[in-house]
mmCIF file of C-alpha atoms and ligand atoms in Angstrom:
data_model
loop_
_atom_site.group_PDB
_atom_site.id
_atom_site.type_symbol
_atom_site.label_atom_id
_atom_site.label_comp_id
_atom_site.label_asym_id
_atom_site.label_seq_id
_atom_site.Cartn_x
_atom_site.Cartn_y
_atom_site.Cartn_z
ATOM 1 C CA UNK Z 24 -0.593 15.099 15.414
ATOM 2 C CA UNK Z 25 -2.858 12.315 17.521
ATOM 3 C CA UNK Z 26 -1.113 12.875 20.371
ATOM 4 C CA UNK Z 27 -2.287 17.063 20.113
ATOM 5 C CA UNK Z 28 -5.341 16.803 18.899
ATOM 6 C CA UNK Z 29 -6.676 14.540 21.771
ATOM 7 C CA UNK Z 30 -5.307 16.900 24.008
ATOM 8 C CA UNK Z 31 -7.756 19.371 22.616
ATOM 9 C CA UNK Z 32 -10.984 16.922 22.993
ATOM 10 C CA UNK Z 33 -10.003 16.825 27.020
ATOM 11 C CA UNK Z 34 -10.031 20.180 26.392
ATOM 12 C CA UNK Z 35 -12.767 20.312 25.335
ATOM 13 C CA UNK Z 36 -14.418 18.332 27.826
ATOM 14 C CA UNK Z 37 -12.434 19.389 30.573
ATOM 15 C CA UNK Z 38 -13.993 23.448 29.225
ATOM 16 C CA UNK Z 39 -17.643 21.710 30.006
ATOM 17 C CA UNK Z 40 -17.610 19.988 32.824
ATOM 18 C CA UNK Z 41 -16.201 23.572 34.105
ATOM 19 C CA UNK Z 42 -19.507 25.582 32.337
ATOM 20 C CA UNK Z 43 -21.379 22.508 34.304
ATOM 21 C CA UNK Z 44 -20.194 23.361 37.323
ATOM 22 C CA UNK Z 45 -19.636 26.896 37.089
ATOM 23 C CA UNK Z 46 -22.041 28.260 39.239
ATOM 24 C CA UNK Z 47 -20.031 27.664 43.174
ATOM 25 C CA UNK Z 48 -17.311 29.391 41.248
ATOM 26 C CA UNK Z 49 -19.364 31.799 40.434
ATOM 27 C CA UNK Z 50 -18.225 34.136 43.839
ATOM 28 C CA UNK Z 51 -13.593 33.503 42.447
ATOM 29 C CA UNK Z 52 -12.659 36.269 42.178
ATOM 30 C CA UNK Z 53 -10.988 36.908 38.641
ATOM 31 C CA UNK Z 54 -7.293 35.791 38.629
ATOM 32 C CA UNK Z 55 -6.828 37.785 35.606
ATOM 33 C CA UNK Z 56 -5.957 34.075 33.804
ATOM 34 C CA UNK Z 57 -7.800 33.618 30.645
ATOM 35 C CA UNK Z 58 -10.624 32.134 30.584
ATOM 36 C CA UNK Z 59 -9.956 28.891 28.506
ATOM 37 C CA UNK Z 60 -6.974 27.987 30.812
ATOM 38 C CA UNK Z 61 -7.795 26.289 34.128
ATOM 39 C CA UNK Z 62 -6.549 26.379 37.381
ATOM 40 C CA UNK Z 63 -6.556 22.911 37.881
ATOM 41 C CA UNK Z 64 -3.234 21.637 37.590
ATOM 42 C CA UNK Z 65 -1.334 24.917 37.513
ATOM 43 C CA UNK Z 66 1.239 25.442 39.474
ATOM 44 C CA UNK Z 67 2.099 28.624 41.880
ATOM 45 C CA UNK Z 68 6.148 29.093 41.330
ATOM 46 C CA UNK Z 69 6.086 32.394 43.226
ATOM 47 C CA UNK Z 70 6.318 30.182 46.236
ATOM 48 C CA UNK Z 71 10.235 29.347 44.870
ATOM 49 C CA UNK Z 72 11.223 33.682 45.131
ATOM 50 C CA UNK Z 73 12.996 33.405 48.348
ATOM 51 C CA UNK Z 74 15.065 31.125 46.734
ATOM 52 C CA UNK Z 75 17.148 34.012 44.912
ATOM 53 C CA UNK Z 76 19.570 34.074 47.653
ATOM 54 C CA UNK Z 77 22.468 36.136 45.861
ATOM 55 C CA UNK Z 78 19.405 39.241 47.037
ATOM 56 C CA UNK Z 79 22.996 42.256 46.376
ATOM 57 C CA UNK Z 80 21.972 41.321 42.705
ATOM 58 C CA UNK Z 81 19.306 39.987 42.200
ATOM 59 C CA UNK Z 82 15.382 40.054 42.711
ATOM 60 C CA UNK Z 83 12.285 38.778 42.332
ATOM 61 C CA UNK Z 84 8.883 40.591 42.110
ATOM 62 C CA UNK Z 85 5.095 39.068 40.946
ATOM 63 C CA UNK Z 86 1.738 39.948 40.190
ATOM 64 C CA UNK Z 87 -1.230 37.762 38.992
ATOM 65 C CA UNK Z 88 0.154 36.949 36.334
ATOM 66 C CA UNK Z 89 4.110 36.994 35.660
ATOM 67 C CA UNK Z 90 7.253 36.643 38.218
ATOM 68 C CA UNK Z 91 9.666 39.331 37.428
ATOM 69 C CA UNK Z 92 13.204 38.292 37.947
ATOM 70 C CA UNK Z 93 16.005 41.669 37.816
ATOM 71 C CA UNK Z 94 20.049 40.382 37.695
ATOM 72 C CA UNK Z 95 22.708 42.199 37.411
ATOM 73 C CA UNK Z 96 24.484 39.128 36.708
ATOM 74 C CA UNK Z 97 27.166 38.520 39.141
ATOM 75 C CA UNK Z 98 28.874 35.315 40.880
ATOM 76 C CA UNK Z 99 28.842 35.061 45.023
ATOM 77 C CA UNK Z 100 31.601 32.964 43.858
ATOM 78 C CA UNK Z 101 34.950 33.237 42.815
ATOM 79 C CA UNK Z 102 36.250 33.947 38.663
ATOM 80 C CA UNK Z 103 39.422 33.816 37.446
ATOM 81 C CA UNK Z 104 37.264 36.264 35.074
ATOM 82 C CA UNK Z 105 36.625 38.374 37.586
ATOM 83 C CA UNK Z 106 38.550 41.656 37.524
ATOM 84 C CA UNK Z 107 41.900 41.325 39.770
ATOM 85 C CA UNK Z 108 41.381 44.526 41.281
ATOM 86 C CA UNK Z 109 37.898 42.695 42.712
ATOM 87 C CA UNK Z 110 37.352 40.564 45.454
ATOM 88 C CA UNK Z 111 36.417 38.072 44.296
ATOM 89 C CA UNK Z 112 39.151 37.421 41.926
ATOM 90 C CA UNK Z 113 40.902 34.418 41.897
ATOM 91 C CA UNK Z 114 42.963 32.206 39.089
ATOM 92 C CA UNK Z 115 42.515 29.885 37.979
ATOM 93 C CA UNK Z 116 44.560 26.799 36.364
ATOM 94 C CA UNK Z 117 43.545 24.086 34.835
ATOM 95 C CA UNK Z 118 46.486 21.461 35.568
ATOM 96 C CA UNK Z 119 44.849 18.432 34.296
ATOM 97 C CA UNK Z 120 43.876 19.672 31.950
ATOM 98 C CA UNK Z 121 45.965 20.869 28.867
ATOM 99 C CA UNK Z 122 43.273 21.952 27.008
ATOM 100 C CA UNK Z 123 42.274 24.806 29.454
ATOM 101 C CA UNK Z 124 42.666 28.870 28.074
ATOM 102 C CA UNK Z 125 41.243 31.777 29.434
ATOM 103 C CA UNK Z 126 39.053 34.086 27.376
ATOM 104 C CA UNK Z 127 39.732 37.058 27.129
ATOM 105 C CA UNK Z 128 37.019 38.476 29.084
ATOM 106 C CA UNK Z 129 35.813 40.577 32.378
ATOM 107 C CA UNK Z 130 32.622 40.046 34.740
ATOM 108 C CA UNK Z 131 30.839 42.929 34.414
ATOM 109 C CA UNK Z 132 27.603 43.765 35.117
ATOM 110 C CA UNK Z 133 24.601 43.313 33.175
ATOM 111 C CA UNK Z 134 21.085 44.680 32.980
ATOM 112 C CA UNK Z 135 18.569 41.060 32.611
ATOM 113 C CA UNK Z 136 14.600 41.822 33.737
ATOM 114 C CA UNK Z 137 13.410 38.007 32.948
ATOM 115 C CA UNK Z 138 9.163 38.068 32.534
ATOM 116 C CA UNK Z 139 8.452 34.550 33.403
ATOM 117 C CA UNK Z 140 4.782 32.665 33.200
ATOM 118 C CA UNK Z 141 3.628 32.941 36.815
ATOM 119 C CA UNK Z 142 1.589 29.615 36.307
ATOM 120 C CA UNK Z 143 3.446 28.190 33.813
ATOM 121 C CA UNK Z 144 1.853 25.415 31.452
ATOM 122 C CA UNK Z 145 3.028 22.995 28.261
ATOM 123 C CA UNK Z 146 2.984 25.205 25.417
ATOM 124 C CA UNK Z 147 0.647 23.280 22.190
ATOM 125 C CA UNK Z 148 4.633 25.006 19.827
ATOM 126 C CA UNK Z 149 7.853 23.993 21.569
ATOM 127 C CA UNK Z 150 10.165 26.295 20.699
ATOM 128 C CA UNK Z 151 14.095 26.359 21.083
ATOM 129 C CA UNK Z 152 15.249 28.305 22.765
ATOM 130 C CA UNK Z 153 17.720 31.342 22.225
ATOM 131 C CA UNK Z 154 21.316 32.062 22.189
ATOM 132 C CA UNK Z 155 21.991 34.140 25.088
ATOM 133 C CA UNK Z 156 20.179 33.714 28.645
ATOM 134 C CA UNK Z 157 17.570 31.164 28.459
ATOM 135 C CA UNK Z 158 16.593 31.294 32.267
ATOM 136 C CA UNK Z 159 18.323 32.672 35.743
ATOM 137 C CA UNK Z 160 19.594 31.113 38.716
ATOM 138 C CA UNK Z 161 19.317 31.371 41.716
ATOM 139 C CA UNK Z 162 22.226 33.903 42.157
ATOM 140 C CA UNK Z 163 21.239 35.812 39.653
ATOM 141 C CA UNK Z 164 23.564 34.281 36.709
ATOM 142 C CA UNK Z 165 22.226 33.438 34.210
ATOM 143 C CA UNK Z 166 21.603 29.940 31.948
ATOM 144 C CA UNK Z 167 22.981 29.274 27.899
ATOM 145 C CA UNK Z 168 22.152 26.907 26.462
ATOM 146 C CA UNK Z 169 23.544 24.036 24.485
ATOM 147 C CA UNK Z 170 25.084 25.809 21.979
ATOM 148 C CA UNK Z 171 28.224 27.903 21.521
ATOM 149 C CA UNK Z 172 29.242 31.139 19.976
ATOM 150 C CA UNK Z 173 28.378 31.342 16.200
ATOM 151 C CA UNK Z 174 31.640 29.440 14.372
ATOM 152 C CA UNK Z 175 32.369 27.838 18.148
ATOM 153 C CA UNK Z 176 31.823 24.141 19.464
ATOM 154 C CA UNK Z 177 30.199 24.264 22.991
ATOM 155 C CA UNK Z 178 32.732 21.385 23.165
ATOM 156 C CA UNK Z 179 36.453 23.352 23.031
ATOM 157 C CA UNK Z 180 34.509 25.931 25.368
ATOM 158 C CA UNK Z 181 34.901 23.545 28.224
ATOM 159 C CA UNK Z 182 38.284 24.228 28.299
ATOM 160 C CA UNK Z 183 37.411 28.029 29.220
ATOM 161 C CA UNK Z 184 34.824 27.652 32.107
ATOM 162 C CA UNK Z 185 36.741 28.563 35.668
ATOM 163 C CA UNK Z 186 37.128 27.214 38.933
ATOM 164 C CA UNK Z 187 33.029 27.550 39.299
ATOM 165 C CA UNK Z 188 32.389 25.798 35.582
ATOM 166 C CA UNK Z 189 31.153 29.451 34.323
ATOM 167 C CA UNK Z 190 32.754 31.659 32.178
ATOM 168 C CA UNK Z 191 32.111 34.957 30.481
ATOM 169 C CA UNK Z 192 30.373 35.858 26.519
ATOM 170 C CA UNK Z 193 31.607 39.302 26.893
ATOM 171 C CA UNK Z 194 32.007 40.603 29.988
ATOM 172 C CA UNK Z 195 28.375 38.547 30.328
ATOM 173 C CA UNK Z 196 28.739 35.198 32.564
ATOM 174 C CA UNK Z 197 26.527 32.340 32.463
ATOM 175 C CA UNK Z 198 27.188 28.500 33.011
ATOM 176 C CA UNK Z 199 26.076 25.752 30.288
ATOM 177 C CA UNK Z 200 26.181 22.814 33.042
ATOM 178 C CA UNK Z 201 25.862 22.228 36.611
ATOM 179 C CA UNK Z 202 26.895 25.247 38.197
ATOM 180 C CA UNK Z 203 28.421 23.684 40.558
ATOM 181 C CA UNK Z 204 28.899 26.764 43.238
ATOM 182 C CA UNK Z 205 25.504 25.654 43.513
ATOM 183 C CA UNK Z 206 24.656 22.936 43.983
ATOM 184 C CA UNK Z 207 28.035 22.034 46.639
ATOM 185 C CA UNK Z 208 25.580 24.508 48.720
ATOM 186 C CA UNK Z 209 22.805 23.812 48.220
ATOM 187 C CA UNK Z 210 23.359 20.380 47.388
ATOM 188 C CA UNK Z 211 22.366 17.868 44.730
ATOM 189 C CA UNK Z 212 18.525 17.996 43.774
ATOM 190 C CA UNK Z 213 18.196 21.311 45.093
ATOM 191 C CA UNK Z 214 15.743 23.575 42.790
ATOM 192 C CA UNK Z 215 18.753 26.483 41.149
ATOM 193 C CA UNK Z 216 16.542 28.725 38.694
ATOM 194 C CA UNK Z 217 14.459 28.913 36.013
ATOM 195 C CA UNK Z 218 13.958 28.800 32.280
ATOM 196 C CA UNK Z 219 12.138 31.173 30.461
ATOM 197 C CA UNK Z 220 8.457 29.160 30.696
ATOM 198 C CA UNK Z 221 8.496 29.324 34.066
ATOM 199 C CA UNK Z 222 9.663 25.420 34.454
ATOM 200 C CA UNK Z 223 12.155 25.541 37.399
ATOM 201 C CA UNK Z 224 15.463 23.873 36.554
ATOM 202 C CA UNK Z 225 16.872 21.458 39.512
ATOM 203 C CA UNK Z 226 20.906 19.370 40.470
ATOM 204 C CA UNK Z 227 21.305 16.416 39.333
ATOM 205 C CA UNK Z 228 20.327 14.215 41.908
ATOM 206 C CA UNK Z 229 16.341 12.675 43.365
ATOM 207 C CA UNK Z 230 15.457 11.362 45.652
ATOM 208 C CA UNK Z 231 18.748 10.583 45.697
ATOM 209 C CA UNK Z 232 19.756 8.761 42.746
ATOM 210 C CA UNK Z 233 21.818 10.681 39.635
ATOM 211 C CA UNK Z 234 19.419 11.731 36.741
ATOM 212 C CA UNK Z 235 20.317 11.348 33.135
ATOM 213 C CA UNK Z 236 19.695 11.697 29.887
ATOM 214 C CA UNK Z 237 17.662 8.448 29.842
ATOM 215 C CA UNK Z 238 15.353 9.636 32.668
ATOM 216 C CA UNK Z 239 14.154 12.817 30.756
ATOM 217 C CA UNK Z 240 11.909 13.708 27.946
ATOM 218 C CA UNK Z 241 13.003 16.103 25.326
ATOM 219 C CA UNK Z 242 12.952 19.220 26.883
ATOM 220 C CA UNK Z 243 15.572 17.933 29.336
ATOM 221 C CA UNK Z 244 12.733 17.286 32.064
ATOM 222 C CA UNK Z 245 10.476 15.909 33.379
ATOM 223 C CA UNK Z 246 6.684 16.049 35.947
ATOM 224 C CA UNK Z 247 7.400 14.401 39.117
ATOM 225 C CA UNK Z 248 6.733 15.850 42.489
ATOM 226 C CA UNK Z 249 10.264 17.471 44.295
ATOM 227 C CA UNK Z 250 10.182 19.076 48.390
ATOM 228 C CA UNK Z 251 9.357 22.428 46.766
ATOM 229 C CA UNK Z 252 6.007 20.815 44.835
ATOM 230 C CA UNK Z 253 4.758 17.591 46.076
ATOM 231 C CA UNK Z 254 2.328 17.380 44.538
ATOM 232 C CA UNK Z 255 4.359 17.499 41.017
ATOM 233 C CA UNK Z 256 5.533 19.994 38.308
ATOM 234 C CA UNK Z 257 7.215 19.527 34.963
ATOM 235 C CA UNK Z 258 10.582 20.678 35.620
ATOM 236 C CA UNK Z 259 14.017 20.660 33.713
ATOM 237 C CA UNK Z 260 17.466 18.358 35.202
ATOM 238 C CA UNK Z 261 20.964 19.214 35.306
ATOM 239 C CA UNK Z 262 22.625 16.364 34.047
ATOM 240 C CA UNK Z 263 26.069 15.045 33.948
ATOM 241 C CA UNK Z 264 26.471 14.463 29.516
ATOM 242 C CA UNK Z 265 25.219 17.183 26.888
ATOM 243 C CA UNK Z 266 22.609 18.713 26.334
ATOM 244 C CA UNK Z 267 23.206 19.837 30.433
ATOM 245 C CA UNK Z 268 19.945 21.744 30.985
ATOM 246 C CA UNK Z 269 18.238 22.444 28.593
ATOM 247 C CA UNK Z 270 17.317 19.530 25.617
ATOM 248 C CA UNK Z 271 15.011 20.713 21.739
ATOM 249 C CA UNK Z 272 14.067 23.750 23.514
ATOM 250 C CA UNK Z 273 10.893 25.166 26.064
ATOM 251 C CA UNK Z 274 8.586 23.120 27.325
ATOM 252 C CA UNK Z 275 6.337 25.449 28.110
ATOM 253 C CA UNK Z 276 4.762 28.911 26.481
ATOM 254 C CA UNK Z 277 8.052 30.900 26.757
ATOM 255 C CA UNK Z 278 8.264 34.484 28.929
ATOM 256 C CA UNK Z 279 10.450 37.830 27.983
ATOM 257 C CA UNK Z 280 13.862 38.911 28.905
ATOM 258 C CA UNK Z 281 15.168 42.006 27.847
ATOM 259 C CA UNK Z 282 18.554 43.585 28.504
HETATM 260 ZN ZN1 ZN S 151 29.850 29.927 26.660
HETATM 261 ZN ZN1 ZN S 152 13.028 15.263 38.377
#
């Protein structure tokens, strides 16, 4: 609570400062943001739209307030979970894992629409991530959190991951852990996608160093410069250890997803 109060005092002070300097800004075009939001610290994530490369399956549009990502959630890599008549079907077996087993589902097209804040901001009250999609990657595949479906154990589900560390729930393919197809092709320090709050997700490396859970806050992120945002931005990292992508919930105000 103490921190929150300090933030509120800071915000009030900053609002006064803005008001005091207001005449200079009178000619600014209204960008549709609330009057009590300050733009100073806000970063425009729409600059990353072109990184969503698997354009057969994912498209990105944006307006002043929202980035809209539409995904049919179809991997551009091979998988044992594609139907056998799909050119991307490839059988797989994990010879070093005696507990390896295949899930019953096969990959099918989804119709996900993510509406995420173009200028993400920290949430006053951090919300848990939902079961099901909590974000979307640059090849259209959705990110799930560290929870298995009710009644299942996520550590056992690891045994069902395919050659690129994903698996389906029903016919909805997803990643819980590092999507190695992306980090192998784009780099371990690359931008990999967004969570629903608009904050970007990066791979497990930064400035040549492996990021561990100890480097990150409870939500599994931190604020620093990235190649895409040299002035700094809050961002998540995918780490090798549980909870992998997100920790205790969204750092920012979450957008919406329809499916
Ligand atoms: Zn899963
Ligand atoms: Zn970082």
